[in-house]
mmCIF file with all atom_site columns, C-alpha atoms in Angstrom:
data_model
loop_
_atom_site.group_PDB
_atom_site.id
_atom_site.type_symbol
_atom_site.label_atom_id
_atom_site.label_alt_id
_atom_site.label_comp_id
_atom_site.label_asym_id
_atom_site.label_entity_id
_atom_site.label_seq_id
_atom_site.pdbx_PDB_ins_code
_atom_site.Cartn_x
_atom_site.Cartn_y
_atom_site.Cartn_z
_atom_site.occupancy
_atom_site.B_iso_or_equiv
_atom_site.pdbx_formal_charge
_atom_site.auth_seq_id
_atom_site.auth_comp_id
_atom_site.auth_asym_id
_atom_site.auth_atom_id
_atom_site.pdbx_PDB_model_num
ATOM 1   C CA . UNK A 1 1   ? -18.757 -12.213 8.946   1.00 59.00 ? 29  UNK A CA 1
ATOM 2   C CA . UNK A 1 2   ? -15.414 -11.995 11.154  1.00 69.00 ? 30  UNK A CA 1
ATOM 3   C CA . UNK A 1 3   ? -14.694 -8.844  13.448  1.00 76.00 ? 31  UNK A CA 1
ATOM 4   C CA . UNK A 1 4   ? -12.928 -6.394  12.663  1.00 84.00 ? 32  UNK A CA 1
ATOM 5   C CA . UNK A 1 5   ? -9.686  -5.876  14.303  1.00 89.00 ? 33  UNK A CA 1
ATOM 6   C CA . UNK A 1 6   ? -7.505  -2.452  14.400  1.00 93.00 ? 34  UNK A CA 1
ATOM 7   C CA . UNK A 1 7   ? -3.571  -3.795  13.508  1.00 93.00 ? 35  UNK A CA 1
ATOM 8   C CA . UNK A 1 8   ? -1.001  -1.374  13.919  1.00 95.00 ? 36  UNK A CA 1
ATOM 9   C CA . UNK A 1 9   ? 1.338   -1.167  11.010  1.00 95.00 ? 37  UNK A CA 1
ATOM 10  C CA . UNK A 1 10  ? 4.788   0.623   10.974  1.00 95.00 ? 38  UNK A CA 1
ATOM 11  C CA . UNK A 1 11  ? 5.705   2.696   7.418   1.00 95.00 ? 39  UNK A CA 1
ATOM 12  C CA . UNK A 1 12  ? 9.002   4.762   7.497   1.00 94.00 ? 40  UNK A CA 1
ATOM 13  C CA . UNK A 1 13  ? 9.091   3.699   11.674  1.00 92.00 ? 41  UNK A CA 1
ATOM 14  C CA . UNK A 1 14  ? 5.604   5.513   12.069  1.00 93.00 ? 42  UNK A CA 1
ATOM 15  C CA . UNK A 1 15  ? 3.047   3.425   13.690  1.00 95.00 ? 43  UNK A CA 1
ATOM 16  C CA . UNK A 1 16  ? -0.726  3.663   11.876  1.00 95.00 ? 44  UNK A CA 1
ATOM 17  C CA . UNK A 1 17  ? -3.490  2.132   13.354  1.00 95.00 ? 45  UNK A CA 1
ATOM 18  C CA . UNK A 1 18  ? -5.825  0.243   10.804  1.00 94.00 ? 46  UNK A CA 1
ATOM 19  C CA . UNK A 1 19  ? -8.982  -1.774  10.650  1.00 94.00 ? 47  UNK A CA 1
ATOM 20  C CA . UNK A 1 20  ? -9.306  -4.829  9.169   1.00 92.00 ? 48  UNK A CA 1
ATOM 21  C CA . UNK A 1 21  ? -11.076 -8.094  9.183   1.00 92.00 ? 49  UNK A CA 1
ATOM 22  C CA . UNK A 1 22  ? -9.179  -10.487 11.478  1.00 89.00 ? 50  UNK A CA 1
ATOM 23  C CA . UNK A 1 23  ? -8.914  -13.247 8.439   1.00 90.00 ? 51  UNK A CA 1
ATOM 24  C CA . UNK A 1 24  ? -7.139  -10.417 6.625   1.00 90.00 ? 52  UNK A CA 1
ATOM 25  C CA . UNK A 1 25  ? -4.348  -9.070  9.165   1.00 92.00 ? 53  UNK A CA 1
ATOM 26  C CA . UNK A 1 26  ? -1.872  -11.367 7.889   1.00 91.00 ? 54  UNK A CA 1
ATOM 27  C CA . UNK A 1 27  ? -2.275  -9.806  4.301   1.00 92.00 ? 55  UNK A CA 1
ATOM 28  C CA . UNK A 1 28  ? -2.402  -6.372  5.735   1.00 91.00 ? 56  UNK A CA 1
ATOM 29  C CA . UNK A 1 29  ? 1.115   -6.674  7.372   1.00 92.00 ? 57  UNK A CA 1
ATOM 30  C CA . UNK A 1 30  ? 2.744   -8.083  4.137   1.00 92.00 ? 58  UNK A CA 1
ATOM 31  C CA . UNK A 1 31  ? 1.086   -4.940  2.561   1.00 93.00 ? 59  UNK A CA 1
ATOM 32  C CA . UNK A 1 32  ? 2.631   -2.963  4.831   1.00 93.00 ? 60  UNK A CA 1
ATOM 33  C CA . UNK A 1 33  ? 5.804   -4.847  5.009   1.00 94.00 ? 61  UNK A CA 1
ATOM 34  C CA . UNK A 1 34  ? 5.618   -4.310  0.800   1.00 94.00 ? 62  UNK A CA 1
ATOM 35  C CA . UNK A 1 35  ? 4.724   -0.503  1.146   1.00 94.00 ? 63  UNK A CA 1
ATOM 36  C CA . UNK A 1 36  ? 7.345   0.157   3.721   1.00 95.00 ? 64  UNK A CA 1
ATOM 37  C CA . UNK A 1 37  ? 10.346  -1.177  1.927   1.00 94.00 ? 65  UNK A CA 1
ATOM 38  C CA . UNK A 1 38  ? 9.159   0.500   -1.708  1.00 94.00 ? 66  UNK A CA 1
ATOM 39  C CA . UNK A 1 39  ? 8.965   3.716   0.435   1.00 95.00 ? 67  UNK A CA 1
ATOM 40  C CA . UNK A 1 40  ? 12.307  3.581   2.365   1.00 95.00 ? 68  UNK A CA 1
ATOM 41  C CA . UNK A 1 41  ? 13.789  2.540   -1.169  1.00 95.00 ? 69  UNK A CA 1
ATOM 42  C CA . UNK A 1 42  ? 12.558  5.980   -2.831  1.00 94.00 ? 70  UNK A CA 1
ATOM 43  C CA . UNK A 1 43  ? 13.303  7.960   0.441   1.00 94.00 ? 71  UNK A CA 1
ATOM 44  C CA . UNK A 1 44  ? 17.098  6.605   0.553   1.00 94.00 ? 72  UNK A CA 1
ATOM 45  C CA . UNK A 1 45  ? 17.532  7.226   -2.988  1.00 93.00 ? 73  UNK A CA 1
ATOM 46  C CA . UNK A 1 46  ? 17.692  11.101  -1.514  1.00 90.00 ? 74  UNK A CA 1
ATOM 47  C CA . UNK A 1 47  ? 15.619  12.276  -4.779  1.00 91.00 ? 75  UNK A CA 1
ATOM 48  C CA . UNK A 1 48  ? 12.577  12.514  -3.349  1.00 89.00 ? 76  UNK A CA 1
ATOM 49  C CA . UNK A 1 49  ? 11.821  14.477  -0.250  1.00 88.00 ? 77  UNK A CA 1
ATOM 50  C CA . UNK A 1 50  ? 8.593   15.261  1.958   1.00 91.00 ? 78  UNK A CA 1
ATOM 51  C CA . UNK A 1 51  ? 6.671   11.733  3.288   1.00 90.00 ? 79  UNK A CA 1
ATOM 52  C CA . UNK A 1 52  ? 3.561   12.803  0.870   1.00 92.00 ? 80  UNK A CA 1
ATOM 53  C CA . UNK A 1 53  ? 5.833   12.869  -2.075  1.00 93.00 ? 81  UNK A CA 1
ATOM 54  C CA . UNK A 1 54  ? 7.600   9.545   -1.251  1.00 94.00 ? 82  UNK A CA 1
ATOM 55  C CA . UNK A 1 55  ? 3.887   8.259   -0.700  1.00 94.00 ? 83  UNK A CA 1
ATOM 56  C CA . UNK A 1 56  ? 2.930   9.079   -4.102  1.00 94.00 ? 84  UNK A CA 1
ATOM 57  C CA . UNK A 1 57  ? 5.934   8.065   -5.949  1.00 94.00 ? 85  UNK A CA 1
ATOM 58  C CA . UNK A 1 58  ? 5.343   4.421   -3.818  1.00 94.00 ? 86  UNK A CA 1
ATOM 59  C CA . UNK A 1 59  ? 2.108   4.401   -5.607  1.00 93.00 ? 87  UNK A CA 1
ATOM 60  C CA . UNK A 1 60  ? 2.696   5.053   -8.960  1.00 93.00 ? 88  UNK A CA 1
ATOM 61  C CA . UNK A 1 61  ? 5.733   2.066   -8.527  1.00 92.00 ? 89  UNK A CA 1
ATOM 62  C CA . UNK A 1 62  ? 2.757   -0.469  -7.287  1.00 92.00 ? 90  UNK A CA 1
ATOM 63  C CA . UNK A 1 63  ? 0.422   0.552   -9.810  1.00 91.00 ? 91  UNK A CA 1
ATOM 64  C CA . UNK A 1 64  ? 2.929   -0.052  -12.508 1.00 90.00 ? 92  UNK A CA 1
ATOM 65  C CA . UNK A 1 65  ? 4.102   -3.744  -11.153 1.00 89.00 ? 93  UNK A CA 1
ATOM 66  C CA . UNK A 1 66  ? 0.329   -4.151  -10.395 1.00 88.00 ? 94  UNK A CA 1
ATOM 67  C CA . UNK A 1 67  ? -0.615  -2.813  -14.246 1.00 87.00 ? 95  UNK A CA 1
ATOM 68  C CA . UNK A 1 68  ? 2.520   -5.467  -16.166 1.00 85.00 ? 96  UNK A CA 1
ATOM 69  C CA . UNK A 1 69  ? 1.388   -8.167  -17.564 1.00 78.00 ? 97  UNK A CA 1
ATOM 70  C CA . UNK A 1 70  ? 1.638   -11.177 -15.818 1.00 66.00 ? 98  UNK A CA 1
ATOM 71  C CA . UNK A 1 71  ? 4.984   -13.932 -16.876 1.00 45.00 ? 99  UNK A CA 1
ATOM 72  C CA . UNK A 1 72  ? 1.626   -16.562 -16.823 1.00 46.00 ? 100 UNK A CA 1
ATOM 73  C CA . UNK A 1 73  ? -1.173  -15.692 -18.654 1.00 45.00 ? 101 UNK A CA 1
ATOM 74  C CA . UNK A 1 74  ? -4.484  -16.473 -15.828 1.00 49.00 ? 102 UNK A CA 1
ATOM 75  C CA . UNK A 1 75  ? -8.148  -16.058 -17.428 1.00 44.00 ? 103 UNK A CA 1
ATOM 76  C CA . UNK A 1 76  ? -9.115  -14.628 -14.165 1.00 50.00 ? 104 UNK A CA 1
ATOM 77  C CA . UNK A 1 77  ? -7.128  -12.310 -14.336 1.00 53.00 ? 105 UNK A CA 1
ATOM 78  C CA . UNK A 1 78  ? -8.794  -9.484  -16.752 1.00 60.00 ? 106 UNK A CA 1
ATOM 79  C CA . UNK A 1 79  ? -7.977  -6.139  -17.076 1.00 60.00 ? 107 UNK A CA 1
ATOM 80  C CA . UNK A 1 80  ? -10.950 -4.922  -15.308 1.00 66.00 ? 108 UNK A CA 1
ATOM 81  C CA . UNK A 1 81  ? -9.695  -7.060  -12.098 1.00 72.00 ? 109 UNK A CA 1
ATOM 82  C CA . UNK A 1 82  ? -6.370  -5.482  -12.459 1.00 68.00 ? 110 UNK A CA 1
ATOM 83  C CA . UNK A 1 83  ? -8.336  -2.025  -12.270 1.00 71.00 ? 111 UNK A CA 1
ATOM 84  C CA . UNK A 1 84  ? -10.074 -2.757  -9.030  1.00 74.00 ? 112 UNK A CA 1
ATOM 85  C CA . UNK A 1 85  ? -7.324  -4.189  -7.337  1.00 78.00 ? 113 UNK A CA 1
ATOM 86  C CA . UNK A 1 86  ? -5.005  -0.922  -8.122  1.00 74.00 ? 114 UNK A CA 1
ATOM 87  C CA . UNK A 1 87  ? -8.309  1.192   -6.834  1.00 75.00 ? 115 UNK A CA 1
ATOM 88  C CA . UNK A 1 88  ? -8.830  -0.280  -3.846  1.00 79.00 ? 116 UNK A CA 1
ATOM 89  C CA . UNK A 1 89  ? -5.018  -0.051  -2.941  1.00 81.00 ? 117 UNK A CA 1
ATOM 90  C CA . UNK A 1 90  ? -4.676  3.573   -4.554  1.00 76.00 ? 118 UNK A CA 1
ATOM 91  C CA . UNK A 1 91  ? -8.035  4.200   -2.117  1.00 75.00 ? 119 UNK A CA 1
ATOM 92  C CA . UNK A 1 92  ? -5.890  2.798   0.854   1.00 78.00 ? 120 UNK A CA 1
ATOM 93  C CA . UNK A 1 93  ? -3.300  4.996   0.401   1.00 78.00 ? 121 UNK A CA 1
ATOM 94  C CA . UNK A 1 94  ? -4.997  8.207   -0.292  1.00 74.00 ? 122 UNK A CA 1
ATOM 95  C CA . UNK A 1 95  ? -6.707  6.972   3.577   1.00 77.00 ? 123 UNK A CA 1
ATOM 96  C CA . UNK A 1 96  ? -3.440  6.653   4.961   1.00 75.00 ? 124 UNK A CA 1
ATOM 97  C CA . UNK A 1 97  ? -1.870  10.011  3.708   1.00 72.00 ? 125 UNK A CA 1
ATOM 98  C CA . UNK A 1 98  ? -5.190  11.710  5.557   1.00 73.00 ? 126 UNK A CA 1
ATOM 99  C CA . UNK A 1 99  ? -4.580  10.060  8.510   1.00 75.00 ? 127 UNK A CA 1
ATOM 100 C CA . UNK A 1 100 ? -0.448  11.305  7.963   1.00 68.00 ? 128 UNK A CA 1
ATOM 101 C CA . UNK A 1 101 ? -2.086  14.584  8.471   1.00 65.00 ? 129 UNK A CA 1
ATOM 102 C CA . UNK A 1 102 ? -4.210  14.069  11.079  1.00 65.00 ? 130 UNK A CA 1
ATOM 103 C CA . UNK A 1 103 ? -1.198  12.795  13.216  1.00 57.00 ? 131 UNK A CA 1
#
């Protein structure tokens, strides 16, 4: 088992700190990279206001690309997979918005 690492990330040009296993940093940043730009793309819109807001309204985009079927149908790929993958990242989100107001 690899040690964990803290990353910093950078959403809306605030830094976060986060922990991750080292074999998983690269996947973190293209998370973040992924979140940031879904985020900056609601928040320029100038619809949505307030950082928690724009949060949310990232996540319910993600979980809607994450919930579409996929253009190649993949056995491994069942429903209840699709359900745990849109947990854990609804779960990391809901952990960053408490550390939003920590900071």
């Amino acid at each position: 088992m690899s040690t964990p690492n803290t990353t910093t990330v950078k959403i809306l040009d605030k830094d976060y700190q986060v922990t991750c296993p080292e074999e998983k940093e690269a996947e973190l940043l293209v998370s973040a990279k992924y979140l940031d730009k879904q985020m900056r793309g609601i928040r320029d819109t100038g619809k949505v206001i307030g950082l928690e807001r724009i949060a949310v309204m990232a996540a319910l985009n993600i979980s809607h690309e994450l919930l579409q079927p996929n253009s190649e149908p993949d056995a491994s790929n069942t429903a209840d997979d699709s359900v745990k993958r849109l947990s854990s990242k609804l779960n990391s989100a809901l952990q960053e918005l408490r550390q939003l107001k920590i900071s």
